[in-house]
XYZ file of C-alpha atoms in Angstrom:
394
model
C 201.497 121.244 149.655
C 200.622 121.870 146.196
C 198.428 120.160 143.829
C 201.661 118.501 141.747
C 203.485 118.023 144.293
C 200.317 116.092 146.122
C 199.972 114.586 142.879
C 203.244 113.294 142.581
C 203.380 112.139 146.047
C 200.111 109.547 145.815
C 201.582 108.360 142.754
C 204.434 106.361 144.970
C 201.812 105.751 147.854
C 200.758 102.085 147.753
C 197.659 100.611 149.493
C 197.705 97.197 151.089
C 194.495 95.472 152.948
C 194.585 95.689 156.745
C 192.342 92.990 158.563
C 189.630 94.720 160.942
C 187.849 92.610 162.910
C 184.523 93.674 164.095
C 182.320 92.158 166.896
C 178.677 92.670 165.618
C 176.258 90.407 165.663
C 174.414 92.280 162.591
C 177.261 92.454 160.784
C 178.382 88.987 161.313
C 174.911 88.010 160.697
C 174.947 89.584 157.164
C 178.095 87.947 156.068
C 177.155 84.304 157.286
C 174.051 84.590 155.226
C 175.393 86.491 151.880
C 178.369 83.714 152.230
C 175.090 80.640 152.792
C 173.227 82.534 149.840
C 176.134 82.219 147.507
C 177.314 78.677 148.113
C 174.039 77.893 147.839
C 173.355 79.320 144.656
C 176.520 78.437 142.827
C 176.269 74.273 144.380
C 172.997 74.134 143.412
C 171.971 76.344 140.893
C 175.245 77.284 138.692
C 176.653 73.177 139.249
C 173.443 71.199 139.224
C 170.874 72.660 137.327
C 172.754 74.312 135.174
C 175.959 72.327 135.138
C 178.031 75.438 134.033
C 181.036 73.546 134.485
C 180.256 71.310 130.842
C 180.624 72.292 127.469
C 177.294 71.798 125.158
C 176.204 70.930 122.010
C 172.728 70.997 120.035
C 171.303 67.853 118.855
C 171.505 67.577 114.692
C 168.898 64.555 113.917
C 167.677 62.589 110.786
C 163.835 61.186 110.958
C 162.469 58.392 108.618
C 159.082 56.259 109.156
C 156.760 54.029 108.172
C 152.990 52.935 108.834
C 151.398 49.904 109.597
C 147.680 48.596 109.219
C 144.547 47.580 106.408
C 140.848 49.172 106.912
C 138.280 47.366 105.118
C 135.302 50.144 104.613
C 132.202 50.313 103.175
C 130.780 53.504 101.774
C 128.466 54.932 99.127
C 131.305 56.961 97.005
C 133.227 53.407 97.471
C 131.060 50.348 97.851
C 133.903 47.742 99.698
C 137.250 48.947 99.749
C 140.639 47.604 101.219
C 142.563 50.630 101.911
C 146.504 50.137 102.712
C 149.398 52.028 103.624
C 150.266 53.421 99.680
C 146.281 55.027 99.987
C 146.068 56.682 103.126
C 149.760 57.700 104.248
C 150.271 60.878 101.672
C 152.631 61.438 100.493
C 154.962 58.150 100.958
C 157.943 59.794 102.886
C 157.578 63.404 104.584
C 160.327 65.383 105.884
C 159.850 64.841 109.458
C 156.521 64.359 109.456
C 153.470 62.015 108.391
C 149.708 62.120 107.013
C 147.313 59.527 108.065
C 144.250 59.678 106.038
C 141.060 59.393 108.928
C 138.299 60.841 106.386
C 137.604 61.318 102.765
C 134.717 63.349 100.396
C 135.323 61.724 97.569
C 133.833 62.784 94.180
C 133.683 59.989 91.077
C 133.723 59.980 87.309
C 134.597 63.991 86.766
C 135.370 65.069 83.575
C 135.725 68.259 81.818
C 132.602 69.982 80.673
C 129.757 72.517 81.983
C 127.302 72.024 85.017
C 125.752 74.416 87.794
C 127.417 75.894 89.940
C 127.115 74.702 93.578
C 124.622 77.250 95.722
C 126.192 79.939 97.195
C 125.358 83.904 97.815
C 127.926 84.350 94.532
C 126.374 81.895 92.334
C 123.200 81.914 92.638
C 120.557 83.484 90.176
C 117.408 84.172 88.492
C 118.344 84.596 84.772
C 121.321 84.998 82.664
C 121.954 88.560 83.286
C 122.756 87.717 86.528
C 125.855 85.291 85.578
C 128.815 86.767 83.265
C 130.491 84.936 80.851
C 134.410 84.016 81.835
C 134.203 85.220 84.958
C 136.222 83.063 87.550
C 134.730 83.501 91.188
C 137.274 82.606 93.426
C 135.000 81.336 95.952
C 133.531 79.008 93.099
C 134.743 75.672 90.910
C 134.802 77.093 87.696
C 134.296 79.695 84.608
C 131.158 81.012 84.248
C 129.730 80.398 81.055
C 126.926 83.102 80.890
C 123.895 81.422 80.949
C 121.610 80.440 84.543
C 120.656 76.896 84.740
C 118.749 74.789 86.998
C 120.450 73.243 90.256
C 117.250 72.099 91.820
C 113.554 72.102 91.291
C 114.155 75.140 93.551
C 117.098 76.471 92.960
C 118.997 77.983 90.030
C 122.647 78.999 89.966
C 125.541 80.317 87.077
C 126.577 77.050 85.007
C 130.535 77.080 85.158
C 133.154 74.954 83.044
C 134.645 72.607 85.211
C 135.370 68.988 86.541
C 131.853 67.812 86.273
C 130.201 67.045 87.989
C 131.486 69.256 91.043
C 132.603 68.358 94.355
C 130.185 69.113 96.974
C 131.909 68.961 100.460
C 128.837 70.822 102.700
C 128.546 67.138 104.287
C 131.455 65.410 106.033
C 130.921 61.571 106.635
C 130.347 61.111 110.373
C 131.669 58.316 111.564
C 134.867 58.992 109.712
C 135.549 56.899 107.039
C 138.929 55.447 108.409
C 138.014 56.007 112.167
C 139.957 52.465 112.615
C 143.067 53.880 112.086
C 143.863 54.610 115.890
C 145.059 50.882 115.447
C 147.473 51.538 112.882
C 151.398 51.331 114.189
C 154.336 53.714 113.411
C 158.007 53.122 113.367
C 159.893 55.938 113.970
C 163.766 55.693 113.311
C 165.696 58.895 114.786
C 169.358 59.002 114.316
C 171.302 61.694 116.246
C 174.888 62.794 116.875
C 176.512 66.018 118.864
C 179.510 66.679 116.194
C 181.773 68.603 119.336
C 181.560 65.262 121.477
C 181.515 63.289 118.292
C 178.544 61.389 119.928
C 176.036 59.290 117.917
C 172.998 57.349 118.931
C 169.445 56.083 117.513
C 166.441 55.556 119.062
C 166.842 51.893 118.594
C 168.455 51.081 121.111
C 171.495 48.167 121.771
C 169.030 46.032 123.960
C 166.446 45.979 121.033
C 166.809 42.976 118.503
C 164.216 42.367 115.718
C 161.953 39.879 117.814
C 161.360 42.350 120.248
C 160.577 45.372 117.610
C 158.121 42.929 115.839
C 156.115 42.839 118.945
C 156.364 46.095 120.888
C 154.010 48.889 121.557
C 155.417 52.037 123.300
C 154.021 52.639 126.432
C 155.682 55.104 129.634
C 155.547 52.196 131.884
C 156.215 49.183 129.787
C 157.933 49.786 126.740
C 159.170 53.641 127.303
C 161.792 52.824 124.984
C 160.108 50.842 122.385
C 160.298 52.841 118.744
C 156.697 51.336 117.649
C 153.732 53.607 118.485
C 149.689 53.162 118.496
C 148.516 56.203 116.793
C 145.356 55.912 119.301
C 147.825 56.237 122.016
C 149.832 58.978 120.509
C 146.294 61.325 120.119
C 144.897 60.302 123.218
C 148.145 61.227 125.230
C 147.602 64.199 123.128
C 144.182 64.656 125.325
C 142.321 64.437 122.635
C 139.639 61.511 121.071
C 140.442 60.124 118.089
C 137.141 59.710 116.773
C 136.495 62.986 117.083
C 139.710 64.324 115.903
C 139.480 61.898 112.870
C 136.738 63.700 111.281
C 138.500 66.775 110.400
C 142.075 66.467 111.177
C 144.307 67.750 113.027
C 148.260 68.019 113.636
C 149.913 66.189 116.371
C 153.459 67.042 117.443
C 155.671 63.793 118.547
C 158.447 65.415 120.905
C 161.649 63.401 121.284
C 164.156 64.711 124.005
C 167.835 63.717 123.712
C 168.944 65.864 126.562
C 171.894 64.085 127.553
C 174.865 64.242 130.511
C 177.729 62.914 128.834
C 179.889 62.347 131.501
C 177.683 59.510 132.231
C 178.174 56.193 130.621
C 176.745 56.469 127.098
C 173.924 53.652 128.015
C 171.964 56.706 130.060
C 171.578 58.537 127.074
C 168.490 57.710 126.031
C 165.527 59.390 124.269
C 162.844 60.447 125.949
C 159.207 60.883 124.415
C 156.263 63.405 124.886
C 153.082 63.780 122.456
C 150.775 66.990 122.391
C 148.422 68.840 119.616
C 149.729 71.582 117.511
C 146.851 73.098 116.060
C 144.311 75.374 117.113
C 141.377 74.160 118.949
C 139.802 76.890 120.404
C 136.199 76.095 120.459
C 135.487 80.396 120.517
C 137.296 80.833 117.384
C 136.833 77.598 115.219
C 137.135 78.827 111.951
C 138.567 76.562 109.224
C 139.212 73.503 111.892
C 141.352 70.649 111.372
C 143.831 69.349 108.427
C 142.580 68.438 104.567
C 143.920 69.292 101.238
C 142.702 67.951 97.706
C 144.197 64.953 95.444
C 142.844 63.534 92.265
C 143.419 59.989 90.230
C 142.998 60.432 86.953
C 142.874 57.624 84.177
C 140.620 57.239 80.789
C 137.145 56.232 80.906
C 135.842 53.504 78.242
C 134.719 56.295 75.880
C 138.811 57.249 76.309
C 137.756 60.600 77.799
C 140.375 61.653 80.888
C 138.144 61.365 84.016
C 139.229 62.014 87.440
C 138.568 60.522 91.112
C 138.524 63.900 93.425
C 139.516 63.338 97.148
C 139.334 65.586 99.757
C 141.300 64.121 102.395
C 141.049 64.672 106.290
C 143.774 63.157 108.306
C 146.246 63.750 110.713
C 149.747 65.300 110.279
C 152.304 63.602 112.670
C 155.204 65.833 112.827
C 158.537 64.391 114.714
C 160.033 66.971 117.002
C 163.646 66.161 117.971
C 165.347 68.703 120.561
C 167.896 68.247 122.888
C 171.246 69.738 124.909
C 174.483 67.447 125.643
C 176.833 68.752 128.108
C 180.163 67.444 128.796
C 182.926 68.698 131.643
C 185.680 70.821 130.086
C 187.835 72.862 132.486
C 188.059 76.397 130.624
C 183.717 76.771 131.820
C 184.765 75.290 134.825
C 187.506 78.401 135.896
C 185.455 81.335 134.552
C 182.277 79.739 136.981
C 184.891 79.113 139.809
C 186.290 82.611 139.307
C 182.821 84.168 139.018
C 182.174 82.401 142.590
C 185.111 84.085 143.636
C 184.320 87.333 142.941
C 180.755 87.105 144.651
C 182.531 86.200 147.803
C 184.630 88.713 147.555
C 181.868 90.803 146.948
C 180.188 90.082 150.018
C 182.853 91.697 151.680
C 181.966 95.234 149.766
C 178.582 94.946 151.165
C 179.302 94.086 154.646
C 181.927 96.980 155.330
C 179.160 99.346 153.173
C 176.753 98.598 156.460
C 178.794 99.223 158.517
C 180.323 102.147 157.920
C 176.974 103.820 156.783
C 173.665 101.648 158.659
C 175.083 101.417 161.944
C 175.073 103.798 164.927
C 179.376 103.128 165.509
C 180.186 103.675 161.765
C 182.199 106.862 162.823
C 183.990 104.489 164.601
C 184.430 101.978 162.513
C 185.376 104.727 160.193
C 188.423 105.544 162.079
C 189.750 102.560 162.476
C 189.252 101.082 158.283
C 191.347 103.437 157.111
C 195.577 104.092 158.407
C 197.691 106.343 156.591
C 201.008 104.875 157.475
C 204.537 107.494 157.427
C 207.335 107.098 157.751
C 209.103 109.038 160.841
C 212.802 109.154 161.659
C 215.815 107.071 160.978
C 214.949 105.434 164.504
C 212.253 103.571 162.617
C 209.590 105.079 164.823
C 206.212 104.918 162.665
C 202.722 106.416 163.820
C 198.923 106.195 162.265
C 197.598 109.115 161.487
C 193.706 108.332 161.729
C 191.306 109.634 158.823
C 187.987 110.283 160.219
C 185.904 109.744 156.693
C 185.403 106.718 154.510
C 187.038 107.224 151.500
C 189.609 109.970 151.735
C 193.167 109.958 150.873
């Protein structure tokens, strides 16, 4: 027969399955377990954990808060001072996140004018030649004037224009200066929504009325839902120590999860509330540790010369992490996972007959009998099998 006409005839051959079955306990073995394997994984991890057969959604959330609590401190820069929430939370409203003032160099009556520059490897010196006038050090507080004055009875550095007199921050007040803000309270209002499932929620809850917000302190086993928190008990579930983290600063990361299985009752959606430290703290590579930046209150002295107040504030930086995944059933996830099980069971089959027509010692016989080429005979309607002795051939 030649190649056309062989050609021609496959074209109008047509294939249909043929059940075989074999008596091997390997085999057999193989396709019990493959079959176990897959319901397994597709019950347990494809439905459960993973719940392919939902649709999801990302969280979109809004964050607003506000702080509670007085200090009464008394300091040298200071004398007796009442601080309140307009002093130490800075600035008033953050976008998703807050600054409690724990610690403060503060620097008084600075106004503009010439005085030495504060020691340092780049400012100080032994006569004038050694300072050049206008020359703005980056590392220093000022422009250099020209001239080398006295700093100390030991010490002379490069006189600068500047705020004078300038800030000296080489000493950080130990205890902190606000160290009794671990008592202060924080009420965080979180609203969320998932637009597909057209879903929204806040973390004030239905079962919370005013009385019971007045009074409330979040805690896991008491109050896990309660939207006040202790920001002592925020750092230490942060494993750290306030006091300690109070004298430099630090940023803490408040973590609300509103993972949520919406084809539950809505009441089980619920946020859920996790605390930890965002900042380096790596004791072998401590370099520039903690939070601070600079602020200054200005206002005219009684000679009606602008003076300034310099702060250089240490606190910690709350920042409100919300995250979560909503899942509802829909049926189109639910056919392409069902189909995809499908086809893995079906592909169990592929691997089975690949044994054993190729791993075990009868797999010429097997062989044999897998694959039929059926003709047709006579008008009698006699047919025979013509066997083909290798897997895979026409």
């Amino acid at each position: 027969m030649g190649c056309s006409a062989y050609c021609f005839h496959c074209l109008f051959d047509h294939g249909t399955p043929v059940i075989l079955v074999v008596s091997s306990k390997k085999v057999g073995f193989i396709f019990r377990l493959l079959q176990l394997c897959i319901i397994v994984y597709v019950a347990v991890y494809v439905c459960w954990y993973k719940r392919a057969y939902q649709e999801r959604d990302s969280v979109i959330s809004s964050v607003s808060t506000k702080v509670k609590g007085n200090i009464l401190t008394n300091s040298s820069a200071l004398g007796t001072h009442v601080w309140d929430t307009s002093e130490y939370v800075i600035p008033p409203q953050g976008e998703n996140s807050f600054f409690v003032l724990t610690n403060a160099i503060v620097t008084q009556g600075q106004t503009q004018g010439s005085c030495p520059e504060i020691p340092s490897e780049f400012t100080n010196c032994q006569s004038d030649s050694d300072c050049k006038e206008g020359l703005k050090e980056i590392r220093g507080n000022g422009v250099q004037t020209g001239k080398c004055v006295q700093y100390s009875e030991t010490i002379k550095t490069c006189e600068v224009l500047s705020w004078c007199p300038l800030e000296n921050d080489t000493v950080i007040p130990k205890p902190a200066l606000l160290s009794a803000a671990e008592d202060f309270t924080v009420l965080i209002k979180n609203n969320i929504q998932y637009p597909k499932f057209k879903f929204r929620k806040r973390n004030i809850l239905r079962h919370i009325n005013s009385t019971y917000l007045k009074n409330c302190t979040f805690n896991h086993k008491t109050d896990p839902h309660c939207p006040v928190f202790r920001l002592g008990d925020i750092v230490t579930e942060s494993g750290e120590d306030f006091s300690i983290m109070a004298l430099k600063g630090g940023i803490i990361g408040i973590f609300i999860d509103w993972s949520c299985d919406l084809d539950f009752n809505e009441r089980f959606c619920v946020p859920k509330y996790s605390f930890r430290r965002l900042d380096n703290k790596n004791p072998e590579n401590n370099v520039a540790p903690g939070y601070n930046f600079r602020y200054a209150k200005y206002y005219m002295n009684n000679e009606n010369t602008e003076t300034r107040t310099l702060i250089k504030a240490f606190g910690i930086r709350f920042d409100v992490i919300v995250f979560g995944m909503a899942g509802k059933f829909n049926i189109v996830p639910t056919i392409v996972n069902v189909g995809a099980a499908l086809a893995l069971l079906n592909l169990m089959k592929v691997i089975c007959d690949w044994f054993m027509l190729n791993c075990l010692s009868d797999s010429e016989y097997y062989s044999k009998h897998k694959f039929k080429h059926l003709k047709p005979k006579d008008e009698s309607e006699t047919f025979s099998f013509t066997d083909q002795s290798s897997y895979g051939t026409p």
